[in-house]
Amino acid sequence: MRSTNRQAAALAALLSMIACGPSSGAARPAERLSAQVGAPGIGDPDFPLDGNGGYDVSHYSLKLGYTPSGKRLDGVATIKATAKQALKRFNLDLKGFEVSGISVDGAAATFSREEHELTVAPATPLRQGAAFTVKVTYSGVPEPIQNSSNLGSYGFIPTPDGAFVACEPNGAKTWFPGNDHPADKATFDFEITVPEGVTALANGELTGKPETVDGRTTFRWREAHPMTTYLATATVGKFQLRQGRTPDGIRNLAAVDPKFNDSLDRLYEVSGEITDYWGTVFGPYPFSSTGGVVDDFSAGYALENQTKPLYGGFDPDDDIIAHELAHQWFGNSLSIKRWRDLWLNEGFATYAEWLWAEHEGTNTADALFQTFYARQATDPIWKYPPGRAQPGDLFNESVYGRGAMTLHALREAIGDETFFKVLKTWAGEHQYGTVTTEEFVALAERLSGKQLDSLFDAWLFQPRRPTI
Ligand code: ARG
Ligand code: ZN
């Protein structure tokens, strides 16, 4: 609805300019007003209301209190951002909760809410380029996103002993206000207070020992590297932990719900071994710690939460650990600017599973490619072009499997040496940044010296089985 209104407003503005001719230089009052309102979406054509326009977040500081018995979350989010344009109003994404107050640079702001858009009007407008701090105080029972199309449940999901927090693609808004789209990455601090005996696991590393006062324990975590909102987690519950370092010296933390106690050592060891191996294939591990978390909520999926992949209610095998850890490079360090480029995450992580099998000697990437390729011409993966992930079916099997096949086809075309150089260069040149498919194609062409348009077009963009 809103984007339709905006389009209508833009059209009206354009028509009025044509009517007045180029000589009327002064902006009409309506144009001046609209220029100072941040857009309700960041500009992803497939998710018009996800994220927001007009500003860029650099840091989230989330102070959260959570009580599993009452499922009540009390939050104070302090968000540091920069205005990309003069702003009299801007939006944050937030689903549910009662918002009790908002300040901008310490001054009380007014705000209104409509669906998942929280519109903030600072007491004084923000100048273009101004750094500002928004503080939002909120509380309530989180409302995760349930079974929207084929995504299952995601967001902040209360469980009997705490919460399972996995937010891809746009569920961060179910537990903190922000710019909920991967195009705006930021660093994070978490201060999470839970009943004594319960553990809160967020991204990055603990900044001190958990402190217990009056039967409640506070955990402070910091992710000092840029992170997309959907990778943020504050998974809470009873956990068995194992901590140490990988053989190559990266900090490693594995945590399992007591129901999965028998999986703890394997999760810890395999995660460490695979993290180190990916370091040799993709280039240095981009973050300060690795690991994994198994919770007893049966999500039906795992998520590559930054530094702490989360496995939803199952004992993960090597394939999926290899997949989620490969995402630390592809998806987490390098993040997509638009959801339609999701194969840059999922195709790469799936191909990493094939590379791990090849490394272990249990299979070859080529045999795995051939298994997929043998699917008959009527199989749905040939209809769905993986290079354009569809908003109603983002995580389609094609984005994973045919995305991985695309990389194998590239490897066959340019040879192992150049192919692995492409992977390392890709991860290195865009570390901590945002990326597009066009940039990947350009890099592959630059390093191979080959014209690869038709290869990528056939594999990524055509609704039919490519010929090989
Ligand atoms: N990125 C995850 C993976 O490939 C999948 C997340 C799916 N999200 C969801 N809400 N079902 O492991
Ligand atoms: Zn994945």
Short mmCIF file of N, CA and C in Angstrom, two decimals, residues 39 47 110 118 123 176 186 207-208 396 437 440:
data_model
loop_
_atom_site.label_atom_id
_atom_site.label_comp_id
_atom_site.label_asym_id
_atom_site.label_seq_id
_atom_site.Cartn_x
_atom_site.Cartn_y
_atom_site.Cartn_z
N ALA A 39 12.54 7.01 3.54
CA ALA A 39 11.66 6.01 2.91
C ALA A 39 11.39 4.86 3.88
N PHE A 47 11.26 -6.65 -1.60
CA PHE A 47 10.80 -6.49 -0.21
C PHE A 47 10.71 -5.00 0.10
N THR A 110 8.75 12.14 19.02
CA THR A 110 7.41 11.57 18.89
C THR A 110 7.49 10.43 17.88
N LEU A 118 7.86 1.64 12.41
CA LEU A 118 7.84 2.56 13.54
C LEU A 118 8.43 3.87 13.02
N ALA A 123 12.85 15.70 17.78
CA ALA A 123 12.40 17.04 18.20
C ALA A 123 12.91 18.10 17.23
N PHE A 176 14.11 -6.55 18.15
CA PHE A 176 14.68 -5.20 18.36
C PHE A 176 14.34 -4.30 17.18
N ALA A 186 25.99 -3.49 10.69
CA ALA A 186 26.45 -2.71 11.83
C ALA A 186 27.10 -3.63 12.86
N THR A 207 32.23 -10.19 26.84
CA THR A 207 33.18 -9.12 27.17
C THR A 207 33.58 -9.16 28.64
N GLY A 208 33.00 -10.06 29.38
CA GLY A 208 33.37 -10.22 30.79
C GLY A 208 32.65 -11.43 31.32
N ASN A 396 14.27 -21.61 -2.21
CA ASN A 396 13.99 -22.72 -3.12
C ASN A 396 15.25 -23.59 -3.30
N THR A 437 25.48 -10.08 -7.64
CA THR A 437 25.85 -11.10 -8.63
C THR A 437 26.71 -10.50 -9.73
N PHE A 440 30.25 -10.48 -8.84
CA PHE A 440 30.89 -11.79 -8.87
C PHE A 440 31.24 -12.19 -10.30
#
